Short mmCIF file of C-alpha atoms and ligand atoms in Angstrom, two decimals:
data_model
loop_
_atom_site.label_atom_id
_atom_site.label_comp_id
_atom_site.label_asym_id
_atom_site.label_seq_id
_atom_site.Cartn_x
_atom_site.Cartn_y
_atom_site.Cartn_z
CA UNK C 142 -25.08 -29.98 -10.08
CA UNK C 143 -24.45 -28.49 -13.48
CA UNK C 144 -26.53 -25.87 -15.17
CA UNK C 145 -24.52 -25.67 -18.33
CA UNK C 146 -27.58 -26.15 -20.49
CA UNK C 147 -29.53 -23.23 -19.12
CA UNK C 148 -26.49 -21.06 -18.62
CA UNK C 149 -25.23 -21.22 -22.14
CA UNK C 150 -25.87 -17.97 -23.90
CA UNK C 151 -25.04 -18.89 -27.47
CA UNK C 152 -25.59 -21.94 -29.58
CA UNK C 153 -21.99 -22.53 -30.41
CA UNK C 154 -20.34 -24.19 -27.51
CA UNK C 155 -17.76 -21.78 -26.24
CA UNK C 156 -15.04 -22.27 -23.73
CA UNK C 157 -16.66 -22.47 -20.38
CA UNK C 158 -15.26 -22.54 -16.91
CA UNK C 159 -16.45 -24.47 -13.92
CA UNK C 160 -16.99 -22.25 -10.92
CA UNK C 161 -18.30 -22.74 -7.41
CA UNK C 162 -20.45 -19.97 -6.05
CA UNK C 163 -22.17 -20.06 -2.72
CA UNK C 164 -25.62 -18.64 -3.37
CA UNK C 165 -27.83 -18.00 -0.37
CA UNK C 166 -25.73 -20.37 1.67
CA UNK C 167 -25.69 -23.27 -0.80
CA UNK C 168 -22.58 -24.00 -2.90
CA UNK C 169 -23.54 -24.24 -6.58
CA UNK C 170 -21.19 -25.64 -9.19
CA UNK C 171 -21.86 -24.23 -12.63
CA UNK C 172 -20.26 -24.01 -16.05
CA UNK C 173 -20.13 -20.48 -17.34
CA UNK C 174 -18.81 -18.60 -20.29
CA UNK C 175 -16.50 -15.81 -19.11
CA UNK C 176 -18.74 -13.19 -20.64
CA UNK C 177 -21.80 -14.32 -18.72
CA UNK C 178 -22.93 -11.67 -16.27
CA UNK C 179 -23.65 -12.58 -12.67
CA UNK C 180 -27.25 -11.40 -12.98
CA UNK C 181 -27.84 -13.82 -15.86
CA UNK C 182 -26.32 -16.69 -13.93
CA UNK C 183 -28.68 -15.93 -11.06
CA UNK C 184 -31.82 -15.40 -13.09
CA UNK C 185 -31.40 -17.85 -15.93
CA UNK C 186 -28.86 -20.36 -14.70
CA UNK C 187 -30.13 -20.70 -11.15
CA UNK C 188 -33.73 -19.59 -11.75
CA UNK C 189 -33.51 -17.00 -9.00
CA UNK C 190 -35.60 -14.33 -10.62
CA UNK C 191 -35.99 -12.09 -7.60
CA UNK C 192 -32.96 -10.15 -8.78
CA UNK C 193 -34.22 -7.75 -11.42
CA UNK C 194 -32.62 -6.16 -14.46
CA UNK C 195 -33.73 -2.57 -14.75
CA UNK C 196 -31.34 -0.53 -16.83
CA UNK C 197 -28.60 -3.01 -17.71
CA UNK C 198 -26.26 0.01 -17.73
CA UNK C 199 -25.13 0.07 -14.08
CA UNK C 200 -27.38 2.97 -13.18
CA UNK C 201 -30.50 1.75 -11.39
CA UNK C 202 -29.50 -0.74 -8.69
CA UNK C 203 -32.42 -3.12 -9.38
CA UNK C 204 -29.89 -5.93 -9.76
CA UNK C 205 -28.22 -5.33 -6.38
CA UNK C 206 -27.07 -8.46 -4.56
CA UNK C 207 -24.56 -9.01 -1.77
CA UNK C 208 -21.09 -10.23 -2.68
CA UNK C 209 -19.37 -11.41 0.50
CA UNK C 210 -21.78 -9.11 2.30
CA UNK C 211 -21.11 -6.02 0.19
CA UNK C 212 -23.80 -4.59 -2.08
CA UNK C 213 -22.88 -4.81 -5.76
CA UNK C 214 -24.66 -4.49 -9.08
CA UNK C 215 -24.90 -7.99 -10.48
CA UNK C 216 -25.31 -6.65 -14.04
CA UNK C 217 -21.78 -5.28 -13.70
CA UNK C 218 -19.90 -8.30 -12.49
CA UNK C 219 -18.93 -11.34 -14.52
CA UNK C 220 -20.29 -14.59 -13.17
CA UNK C 221 -16.77 -16.08 -13.22
CA UNK C 222 -15.74 -13.40 -10.76
CA UNK C 223 -18.08 -14.89 -8.20
CA UNK C 224 -16.02 -18.09 -8.14
CA UNK C 225 -15.21 -18.85 -4.53
CA UNK C 226 -17.42 -16.06 -3.20
CA UNK C 227 -20.72 -15.81 -1.40
CA UNK C 228 -23.68 -14.23 -3.12
CA UNK C 229 -26.89 -13.35 -1.31
CA UNK C 230 -29.99 -12.54 -3.33
CA UNK C 231 -33.41 -11.43 -2.19
CA UNK C 232 -34.42 -15.10 -2.09
CA UNK C 233 -31.87 -15.55 0.69
CA UNK C 234 -33.21 -12.73 2.79
CA UNK C 235 -36.04 -14.49 4.55
CA UNK C 236 -38.86 -16.97 4.07
CA UNK C 237 -42.58 -16.28 3.81
CA UNK C 238 -43.06 -17.47 7.37
CA UNK C 239 -39.93 -15.76 8.67
CA UNK C 240 -39.39 -12.48 6.91
CA UNK C 241 -36.19 -10.51 7.26
CA UNK C 242 -36.88 -7.32 9.27
CA UNK C 243 -36.17 -5.40 6.06
CA UNK C 244 -38.91 -7.31 4.24
CA UNK C 245 -41.26 -6.81 7.14
CA UNK C 246 -40.44 -3.11 7.15
CA UNK C 247 -41.28 -2.75 3.45
CA UNK C 248 -44.56 -4.54 4.11
CA UNK C 249 -45.49 -2.49 7.18
CA UNK C 250 -44.48 0.90 5.84
CA UNK C 251 -45.66 0.45 2.26
CA UNK C 252 -42.11 0.65 0.96
CA UNK C 253 -43.15 -0.37 -2.54
CA UNK C 254 -45.68 0.23 -5.24
CA UNK C 255 -44.88 -1.73 -8.42
CA UNK C 256 -42.13 -3.63 -6.62
CA UNK C 257 -39.62 -3.59 -9.42
CA UNK C 258 -36.89 -1.78 -7.49
CA UNK C 259 -37.72 -3.56 -4.23
CA UNK C 260 -35.32 -6.52 -4.27
CA UNK C 261 -32.38 -4.20 -4.98
CA UNK C 262 -33.55 -1.72 -2.37
CA UNK C 263 -33.85 -4.44 0.22
CA UNK C 264 -30.39 -5.84 -0.48
CA UNK C 265 -28.81 -2.39 -0.22
CA UNK C 266 -30.75 -1.87 3.02
CA UNK C 267 -29.62 -5.23 4.40
CA UNK C 268 -25.98 -4.31 3.70
CA UNK C 269 -26.48 -1.04 5.56
CA UNK C 270 -28.08 -2.67 8.61
CA UNK C 271 -25.38 -5.33 8.77
CA UNK C 272 -22.81 -2.57 9.10
CA UNK C 273 -24.81 0.09 10.92
CA UNK C 274 -27.61 -1.24 13.12
CA UNK C 275 -28.76 2.23 14.18
CA UNK C 276 -28.69 4.37 11.04
CA UNK C 277 -29.95 7.93 10.81
CA UNK C 278 -32.39 8.89 8.10
CA UNK C 279 -29.43 10.49 6.31
CA UNK C 280 -27.47 7.21 6.51
CA UNK C 281 -30.41 5.36 4.97
CA UNK C 282 -30.81 7.84 2.14
CA UNK C 283 -27.08 7.72 1.47
CA UNK C 284 -26.97 3.90 1.46
CA UNK C 285 -29.88 3.76 -1.00
CA UNK C 286 -28.58 6.54 -3.22
CA UNK C 287 -27.60 4.09 -5.97
CA UNK C 288 -31.06 2.51 -6.14
CA UNK C 289 -33.67 4.20 -8.28
CA UNK C 290 -37.40 3.95 -7.69
CA UNK C 291 -39.85 5.31 -10.23
CA UNK C 292 -42.93 4.95 -8.03
CA UNK C 293 -42.70 5.72 -4.37
CA UNK C 294 -40.86 9.01 -4.05
CA UNK C 295 -38.59 7.14 -1.60
CA UNK C 296 -40.29 8.41 1.56
CA UNK C 297 -41.83 5.10 2.54
CA UNK C 298 -38.72 3.18 1.52
CA UNK C 299 -36.69 5.20 3.99
CA UNK C 300 -39.35 4.65 6.66
CA UNK C 301 -39.33 0.93 5.92
CA UNK C 302 -35.58 0.68 6.48
CA UNK C 303 -35.72 2.72 9.69
CA UNK C 304 -38.55 0.45 10.85
CA UNK C 305 -36.39 -2.59 10.11
CA UNK C 306 -33.47 -1.08 12.01
CA UNK C 307 -35.67 -0.54 15.08
CA UNK C 308 -37.10 -4.03 14.82
CA UNK C 309 -33.72 -5.61 14.43
CA UNK C 310 -32.30 -3.78 17.45
CA UNK C 311 -35.24 -4.95 19.52
CA UNK C 312 -36.47 -1.39 19.85
CA UNK C 313 -40.17 -0.73 19.46
CA UNK C 314 -40.55 0.18 15.78
CA UNK C 315 -42.10 3.61 15.42
CA UNK C 316 -45.84 3.17 14.94
CA UNK C 317 -47.07 3.44 11.40
CA UNK C 318 -48.17 6.83 10.32
CA UNK C 319 -51.77 7.35 9.41
CA UNK C 320 -51.85 6.90 5.69
CA UNK J 212 -26.50 -6.94 -23.05
CA UNK J 213 -23.77 -9.47 -23.47
CA UNK J 214 -20.12 -8.62 -23.96
CA UNK J 215 -18.38 -10.02 -27.03
CA UNK J 216 -16.48 -13.21 -26.34
CA UNK J 217 -13.19 -12.98 -24.55
CA UNK J 218 -10.78 -15.31 -22.82
CA UNK J 219 -10.48 -14.88 -19.07
CA UNK J 220 -7.58 -15.38 -16.73
CA UNK J 221 -7.46 -14.79 -13.00
CA UNK J 222 -3.79 -14.82 -11.98
CA UNK J 223 -2.99 -15.71 -8.38
CA UNK J 224 0.28 -13.79 -8.05
CA UNK J 225 1.94 -10.66 -9.34
CA UNK J 226 4.38 -12.82 -11.29
CA UNK J 227 1.56 -14.69 -13.04
CA UNK J 228 -0.10 -11.36 -13.80
CA UNK J 229 3.10 -9.94 -15.30
CA UNK J 230 3.64 -13.10 -17.36
CA UNK J 231 0.13 -12.88 -18.79
CA UNK J 232 0.54 -9.21 -19.65
CA UNK J 233 3.96 -9.84 -21.20
CA UNK J 234 2.53 -12.62 -23.34
CA UNK J 235 -0.59 -10.82 -24.49
CA UNK J 236 0.44 -7.17 -24.56
CA UNK J 237 -2.21 -4.91 -26.03
CA UNK J 238 -4.70 -7.75 -26.50
CA UNK J 239 -5.15 -8.03 -22.74
CA UNK J 240 -7.25 -5.76 -20.52
CA UNK J 241 -6.84 -5.61 -16.78
CA UNK J 242 -10.07 -6.03 -14.82
CA UNK J 243 -9.98 -4.31 -11.42
CA UNK J 244 -13.31 -3.13 -9.99
CA UNK J 245 -14.93 -3.61 -13.37
CA UNK J 246 -17.20 -0.62 -12.87
CA UNK J 247 -15.99 1.03 -16.04
CA UNK J 248 -14.68 -1.97 -17.94
CA UNK J 249 -17.73 -4.23 -17.62
CA UNK J 250 -20.12 -1.53 -18.86
CA UNK J 251 -17.75 -0.94 -21.77
CA UNK J 252 -17.61 -4.65 -22.55
CA UNK J 253 -21.39 -4.81 -22.48
CA UNK J 254 -21.72 -1.87 -24.84
CA UNK J 255 -18.92 -3.41 -26.89
CA UNK J 256 -16.90 -0.23 -26.71
CA UNK J 257 -14.19 -2.58 -25.55
CA UNK J 258 -13.67 -6.03 -27.00
CA UNK J 259 -10.35 -7.36 -25.71
CA UNK J 260 -9.19 -10.86 -26.56
CA UNK J 261 -8.24 -11.49 -22.97
CA UNK J 262 -9.54 -10.10 -19.70
CA UNK J 263 -7.03 -10.42 -16.87
CA UNK J 264 -8.91 -10.27 -13.58
CA UNK J 265 -6.52 -9.01 -10.88
CA UNK J 266 -8.99 -9.43 -8.02
CA UNK J 267 -7.36 -12.67 -6.89
CA UNK J 268 -3.82 -11.27 -6.83
CA UNK J 269 -2.63 -10.90 -3.24
CA UNK J 270 -0.77 -7.80 -2.11
CA UNK J 271 -2.63 -5.19 -4.15
CA UNK J 272 -5.33 -3.98 -1.77
CA UNK J 273 -3.18 -1.90 0.56
CA UNK J 274 -3.89 1.56 1.92
CA UNK J 275 -0.80 2.38 3.94
CA UNK J 276 1.31 5.28 5.08
CA UNK J 277 5.10 4.92 5.19
CA UNK J 278 6.95 6.28 8.24
CA UNK J 279 7.94 9.35 6.18
CA UNK J 280 4.27 10.10 5.44
CA UNK J 281 4.08 8.70 1.89
CA UNK J 282 0.59 7.32 1.22
CA UNK J 283 0.24 4.21 -0.93
CA UNK J 284 -3.08 3.13 -2.42
CA UNK J 285 -2.93 -0.33 -3.99
CA UNK J 286 -4.56 -1.29 -7.28
CA UNK J 287 -7.30 -3.20 -5.44
CA UNK J 288 -8.05 -0.58 -2.80
CA UNK J 289 -11.73 0.13 -3.40
CA UNK J 290 -13.55 3.45 -3.31
CA UNK J 291 -15.48 2.27 -0.23
CA UNK J 292 -12.28 1.59 1.71
CA UNK J 293 -11.13 5.14 1.03
CA UNK J 294 -14.57 6.48 1.94
CA UNK J 295 -14.44 4.77 5.36
CA UNK J 296 -10.76 5.30 6.11
CA UNK J 297 -10.02 6.97 9.45
CA UNK J 298 -6.52 7.83 8.18
CA UNK J 299 -7.89 9.78 5.22
CA UNK J 300 -10.50 11.48 7.38
CA UNK J 301 -7.77 12.65 9.75
CA UNK J 302 -4.96 13.57 7.38
CA UNK J 303 -6.05 13.70 3.76
CA UNK J 304 -8.88 16.22 3.49
CA UNK J 305 -8.98 16.28 -0.32
CA UNK J 306 -9.20 12.49 -0.63
CA UNK J 307 -11.68 12.21 2.23
CA UNK J 308 -13.90 14.80 0.56
CA UNK J 309 -13.75 13.10 -2.84
CA UNK J 310 -14.28 9.45 -1.84
CA UNK J 311 -18.01 9.61 -1.00
CA UNK J 312 -18.70 11.67 -4.14
CA UNK J 313 -17.49 9.00 -6.55
CA UNK J 314 -20.44 7.16 -8.13
CA UNK J 315 -22.91 5.37 -5.83
CA UNK J 316 -22.55 2.88 -2.96
CA UNK J 317 -22.65 -0.26 -5.11
CA UNK J 318 -20.11 1.09 -7.59
CA UNK J 319 -17.96 2.14 -4.63
CA UNK J 320 -18.07 -1.43 -3.25
CA UNK J 321 -16.15 -2.64 -6.29
CA UNK J 322 -14.48 0.26 -8.08
CA UNK J 323 -10.89 1.23 -7.31
CA UNK J 324 -9.05 4.54 -7.20
CA UNK J 325 -6.22 3.19 -9.34
CA UNK J 326 -8.67 1.73 -11.86
CA UNK J 327 -10.44 5.05 -12.08
CA UNK J 328 -7.17 6.84 -12.79
CA UNK J 329 -6.18 4.21 -15.39
CA UNK J 330 -9.55 4.63 -17.06
CA UNK J 331 -8.58 8.29 -17.61
CA UNK J 332 -12.14 9.48 -17.99
CA UNK J 333 -12.05 13.30 -18.09
CA UNK J 334 -14.94 13.08 -15.64
CA UNK J 335 -13.12 10.75 -13.24
CA UNK J 336 -12.73 12.30 -9.81
CA UNK J 337 -9.61 10.54 -8.51
CA UNK J 338 -7.28 11.72 -11.25
CA UNK J 339 -7.89 15.35 -10.24
CA UNK J 340 -7.40 14.51 -6.60
CA UNK J 341 -4.09 12.75 -7.16
CA UNK J 342 -2.94 15.51 -9.50
CA UNK J 343 -3.71 18.26 -6.98
CA UNK J 344 -1.81 16.30 -4.33
CA UNK J 345 1.26 16.09 -6.56
CA UNK J 346 1.03 12.31 -6.64
CA UNK J 347 2.15 9.61 -9.02
CA UNK J 348 1.26 6.15 -10.25
CA UNK J 349 3.70 3.31 -9.81
CA UNK J 350 3.66 1.21 -12.97
CA UNK J 351 4.92 -2.36 -12.81
CA UNK J 352 6.15 -4.30 -15.78
CA UNK J 353 8.67 -6.90 -16.87
CA UNK J 354 11.52 -4.57 -15.89
CA UNK J 355 10.16 -3.75 -12.45
CA UNK J 356 8.51 -0.64 -11.11
CA UNK J 357 8.64 2.92 -12.39
CA UNK J 358 6.89 6.06 -11.17
CA UNK J 359 4.76 8.10 -13.58
CA UNK J 360 3.83 11.57 -12.33
CA UNK J 361 0.08 12.12 -12.36
CA UNK J 362 0.66 15.14 -14.59
CA UNK J 363 2.13 12.76 -17.22
CA UNK J 364 -0.12 9.78 -16.62
CA UNK J 365 -3.22 10.86 -18.49
CA UNK J 366 -2.22 11.34 -22.11
CA UNK J 367 -5.70 11.91 -23.53
CA UNK J 368 -9.31 11.03 -23.01
CA UNK J 369 -9.42 7.39 -21.85
CA UNK J 370 -5.70 7.02 -22.54
CA UNK J 371 -2.98 6.52 -19.98
CA UNK J 372 0.80 6.33 -20.16
CA UNK J 373 1.14 2.63 -19.29
CA UNK J 374 3.13 0.56 -21.78
CA UNK J 375 1.96 -2.84 -23.03
CA UNK J 376 3.01 -5.40 -20.42
CA UNK J 377 2.63 -2.94 -17.56
CA UNK J 378 -0.11 -2.50 -15.00
CA UNK J 379 -0.66 0.19 -12.38
CA UNK J 380 0.57 -1.21 -9.08
CA UNK J 381 -0.37 1.66 -6.78
CA UNK J 382 -1.12 5.36 -6.50
CA UNK J 383 1.26 7.36 -4.32
CA UNK J 384 0.75 10.65 -2.47
CA UNK J 385 4.05 12.25 -1.40
CA UNK J 386 4.60 13.28 2.22
CA UNK J 387 3.37 16.78 3.06
CA UNK J 388 5.81 19.66 3.48
CA UNK J 389 3.42 21.54 5.75
CA UNK J 390 0.00 21.30 7.28
CA UNK J 391 -2.45 19.93 4.75
CA UNK J 392 -5.78 21.57 3.97
CA UNK J 393 -8.06 21.61 0.97
CA UNK J 394 -11.07 19.80 -0.36
CA UNK J 395 -12.79 18.35 -3.39
CA UNK J 396 -15.93 20.05 -4.63
CA UNK J 397 -18.19 18.46 -7.21
CA UNK J 398 -21.32 19.66 -8.94
CA UNK J 399 -23.51 16.76 -10.02
CA UNK J 400 -27.02 16.82 -11.41
CA UNK J 401 -28.11 14.17 -8.95
CA UNK J 402 -26.39 12.06 -6.37
CA UNK J 403 -24.10 9.44 -7.92
CA UNK J 404 -23.72 11.21 -11.24
CA UNK J 405 -20.48 12.08 -12.95
CA UNK J 406 -19.23 15.62 -12.39
CA UNK J 407 -20.58 18.59 -14.29
CA UNK J 408 -17.56 20.27 -12.73
CA UNK J 409 -15.18 18.98 -10.09
CA UNK J 410 -12.38 20.94 -8.47
CA UNK J 411 -9.62 19.54 -6.25
CA UNK J 412 -7.80 22.12 -4.17
CA UNK J 413 -4.85 21.02 -2.06
CA UNK J 414 -2.73 23.32 0.09
CA UNK J 415 0.15 22.79 2.46
CA UNK J 416 0.96 25.53 4.96
CA UNK J 417 4.01 26.26 7.02
CA UNK J 418 5.01 29.34 8.99
CA UNK J 419 1.84 31.17 7.99
CA UNK J 420 2.50 30.74 4.28
CA UNK J 421 1.33 28.36 1.60
CA UNK J 422 4.32 26.18 0.78
CA UNK J 423 2.70 23.84 -1.73
CA UNK J 424 -0.51 24.12 -3.73
CA UNK J 425 -2.29 22.03 -6.32
CA UNK J 426 -5.50 22.69 -8.22
CA UNK J 427 -6.95 20.20 -10.70
CA UNK J 428 -10.22 20.18 -12.62
CA UNK J 429 -12.64 17.37 -13.46
CA UNK J 430 -15.10 17.30 -16.35
CA UNK J 431 -14.11 20.55 -18.02
CA UNK J 432 -11.75 19.39 -20.74
CA UNK J 433 -10.69 16.47 -22.89
CA UNK J 434 -8.69 15.18 -19.92
CA UNK J 435 -8.12 16.03 -16.27
CA UNK J 436 -6.75 19.57 -16.14
CA UNK J 437 -3.80 20.62 -14.03
CA UNK J 438 -4.43 24.29 -13.20
CA UNK J 439 -0.78 24.84 -12.33
CA UNK J 440 -0.77 28.61 -12.91
CA UNK J 441 -3.68 29.00 -10.54
CA UNK J 442 -1.92 26.96 -7.88
CA UNK J 443 1.40 28.77 -8.34
CA UNK J 444 0.02 32.21 -7.43
CA UNK J 445 -0.81 30.86 -4.00
CA UNK J 446 2.65 29.61 -3.11
CA UNK J 447 5.12 31.51 -0.96
CA UNK J 448 2.61 33.80 0.74
CA UNK J 449 -0.31 33.66 3.10
CA UNK J 450 -3.71 33.20 1.47
CA UNK J 451 -5.21 36.59 0.73
CA UNK J 452 -8.33 37.78 -0.99
CA UNK J 453 -6.14 38.89 -3.86
CA UNK J 454 -4.37 35.55 -4.43
CA UNK J 455 -7.63 33.65 -4.05
CA UNK J 456 -9.24 35.82 -6.70
CA UNK J 457 -6.25 35.37 -9.03
CA UNK J 458 -6.32 31.62 -8.56
CA UNK J 459 -10.06 31.47 -9.26
CA UNK J 460 -9.62 33.48 -12.46
CA UNK J 461 -6.61 31.44 -13.67
CA UNK J 462 -8.37 28.14 -12.97
CA UNK J 463 -11.43 29.26 -14.91
CA UNK J 464 -9.12 30.20 -17.79
CA UNK J 465 -7.38 26.82 -17.64
CA UNK J 466 -10.72 25.04 -18.00
CA UNK J 467 -11.65 23.94 -21.54
CA UNK J 468 -15.29 23.02 -21.06
CA UNK J 469 -17.70 21.93 -23.76
CA UNK J 470 -21.34 22.89 -23.72
CA UNK J 471 -23.53 19.84 -23.20
CA UNK J 472 -26.63 18.67 -21.35
CA UNK J 473 -24.83 19.44 -18.10
CA UNK J 474 -24.32 23.14 -18.84
CA UNK J 475 -22.89 25.85 -21.05
CA UNK J 476 -19.23 26.80 -21.37
CA UNK J 477 -19.74 30.04 -19.39
CA UNK J 478 -21.63 28.24 -16.67
CA UNK J 479 -18.94 25.60 -16.23
CA UNK J 480 -16.17 28.21 -16.11
CA UNK J 481 -18.17 30.14 -13.53
CA UNK J 482 -18.53 27.02 -11.40
CA UNK J 483 -14.77 26.38 -11.61
CA UNK J 484 -14.02 29.87 -10.29
CA UNK J 485 -16.64 29.57 -7.56
CA UNK J 486 -15.32 26.17 -6.46
CA UNK J 487 -11.74 27.43 -6.32
CA UNK J 488 -12.87 30.32 -4.07
CA UNK J 489 -14.89 28.00 -1.88
CA UNK J 490 -12.16 25.41 -1.74
CA UNK J 491 -9.61 28.01 -0.74
CA UNK J 492 -11.97 29.45 1.86
CA UNK J 493 -11.82 25.99 3.43
CA UNK J 494 -8.08 26.00 2.95
CA UNK J 495 -7.39 28.41 5.81
CA UNK J 496 -5.44 26.83 8.60
CA UNK J 497 -7.52 26.99 11.74
CA UNK J 498 -5.60 28.79 14.50
CA UNK J 499 -2.44 29.05 12.44
C1 FAD U 295 -23.12 4.40 -12.52
C2 FAD U 295 -21.68 4.79 -12.41
C3 FAD U 295 -21.34 6.03 -11.92
C4 FAD U 295 -20.02 6.41 -11.82
N1 FAD U 295 -19.74 7.64 -11.32
C5 FAD U 295 -18.45 8.03 -11.19
C6 FAD U 295 -18.14 9.29 -10.66
O1 FAD U 295 -19.01 10.06 -10.25
N2 FAD U 295 -16.83 9.64 -10.57
C7 FAD U 295 -15.84 8.80 -10.97
O2 FAD U 295 -14.68 9.16 -10.86
N3 FAD U 295 -16.11 7.58 -11.47
C8 FAD U 295 -17.39 7.19 -11.58
N4 FAD U 295 -17.66 5.94 -12.10
C9 FAD U 295 -16.55 5.07 -12.52
C10 FAD U 295 -16.03 4.26 -11.33
O3 FAD U 295 -15.38 5.12 -10.42
C11 FAD U 295 -15.06 3.15 -11.73
O4 FAD U 295 -14.89 2.36 -10.57
C12 FAD U 295 -13.70 3.59 -12.17
O5 FAD U 295 -13.76 4.50 -13.23
C13 FAD U 295 -12.89 2.41 -12.69
O6 FAD U 295 -12.32 1.71 -11.65
P1 FAD U 295 -12.45 0.13 -11.64
O7 FAD U 295 -11.59 -0.35 -10.54
O8 FAD U 295 -13.87 -0.22 -11.57
O9 FAD U 295 -11.75 -0.23 -13.01
P2 FAD U 295 -12.14 -1.22 -14.20
O10 FAD U 295 -13.50 -0.96 -14.67
O11 FAD U 295 -11.80 -2.60 -13.78
O12 FAD U 295 -11.08 -0.73 -15.28
C14 FAD U 295 -11.19 0.49 -15.94
C15 FAD U 295 -10.07 0.63 -16.97
O13 FAD U 295 -8.80 0.79 -16.32
C16 FAD U 295 -7.95 -0.31 -16.60
N5 FAD U 295 -7.33 -0.68 -15.33
C17 FAD U 295 -7.97 -0.81 -14.12
N6 FAD U 295 -7.07 -1.09 -13.16
C18 FAD U 295 -5.86 -1.15 -13.76
C19 FAD U 295 -4.54 -1.38 -13.27
N7 FAD U 295 -4.29 -1.58 -11.97
N8 FAD U 295 -3.51 -1.35 -14.16
C20 FAD U 295 -3.77 -1.10 -15.48
N9 FAD U 295 -4.99 -0.87 -15.99
C21 FAD U 295 -6.03 -0.89 -15.14
C22 FAD U 295 -8.83 -1.39 -17.18
O14 FAD U 295 -8.13 -2.22 -18.08
C23 FAD U 295 -9.90 -0.58 -17.87
O15 FAD U 295 -9.45 -0.15 -19.12
C24 FAD U 295 -18.99 5.53 -12.22
C25 FAD U 295 -19.31 4.27 -12.72
C26 FAD U 295 -20.63 3.90 -12.82
C27 FAD U 295 -20.95 2.55 -13.36
S1 FES U 296 -29.78 -3.47 -13.98
FE1 FES U 296 -27.92 -3.40 -12.91
S2 FES U 296 -27.84 -1.35 -12.29
FE2 FES U 296 -29.67 -1.37 -13.47
S1 FES U 297 -41.81 0.56 -6.42
FE1 FES U 297 -41.92 0.81 -8.56
S2 FES U 297 -39.84 1.29 -9.02
FE2 FES U 297 -39.85 1.36 -6.90
#
């Protein structure tokens, strides 16, 4: 599969490189210009628009994806650097019929309002739970400290992640608060 | 934002890396964690002809201690590795204190200590830490390796002492001459921000006296500041209220802060003095 057409970012045909990136479990072969950012490959080249661009200056975390399981800002990595690596985006987290516990937690605990920060939040949360299945509230706040939310005040986001942790461990998730 | 066009190479060995740097000299930029370089490329503050991505070069991600107690931090050792290191938590209090305060979790996944020091941002935290610890950078070039003391490595804002054709191979902390204490204190407006003021305080104690001391300051000058006079008054005697006060005053004098949105000159100097006092209060050896 080649996405050179959609991936090209200028009209002049520049030197491109062929890379293989495993995105959400599927190897994708694409032609990219070295200056193409990973977030643009994902959104424009691969039409995975769940990954958002908030600030474009490495500050907000809306573009967070997993790179070999580690949370990174995809606006601050070149797409060529993903060659040979595994990228997980929010589209790889779960399916509508089988949500990831993190997604379920955001749903149950009202972890979002406008939803713009949510994909990045969920990817950072997934990375935390993969490493630390039983995080404290402090651990959750720390792990999400690079993700900005302009709406929620964070309280319900933290609850959502703690809910997901409980669910994932098979513990009874704490019942929802009266809202 | 798109960076300007550049050529890209991802060498697979140190030799390939050195060959590329030798061939391209100043036109090439090393890409380590990319957490400073990629933003600069996007803003077009940097527009190199060639980006040399070292992430695929084996043998650069080490975090090891030699039998004599020398610590070596490779060019690809990431902030997160330092943050989670049991060795640092046990034996390197200044580094262990600093690691979680650098940037945010996603930046720490990628960014490197050596890259941060090479970037020579006056607000970079690691340069102060390595300076207070009396460390050095090992540069590697066509003629092999050479050490550059941290006190000589930063030659100005965003300027380091590497020659064209060289890259920074590792950061080195010398073995302690006594029991190590100290910490890194950082005032930031919000979590993940660059320092308004950062202070690294490193002490080594033996026989009830301070036998080595280092104090370095982040964010209060055109480059990382080595507050050597402040550190010197501590050496050769036990910590006392008097020496602590002298060190706090000398460190505040060594600071060259600028007033900006993060605070006034007086405020920043005041924070330097306060952090030196606090850092030294944590510098006591428990049950000495
Ligand atoms: C939102 C945000 C917040 C941040 N907050 C902080 C903070 O609070 N404190 C802090 O200290 N830093 C902070 N940083 C910077 C971060 O720590 C970077 O990781 C670090 O400054 C650069 O390391 P890097 O490995 O990412 O280097 P890169 O970005 O890859 O490179 C930076 C520069 O150093 C050169 N370079 C890198 N490695 C080498 C090498 N081995 N040999 C020769 N040259 C080399 C590059 O050519 C480039 O000029 C922040 C960054 C962001 C985006
Ligand atoms: S868009 Fe990448 S950090 Fe904001
Ligand atoms: S829900 Fe709107 S930014 Fe977080």
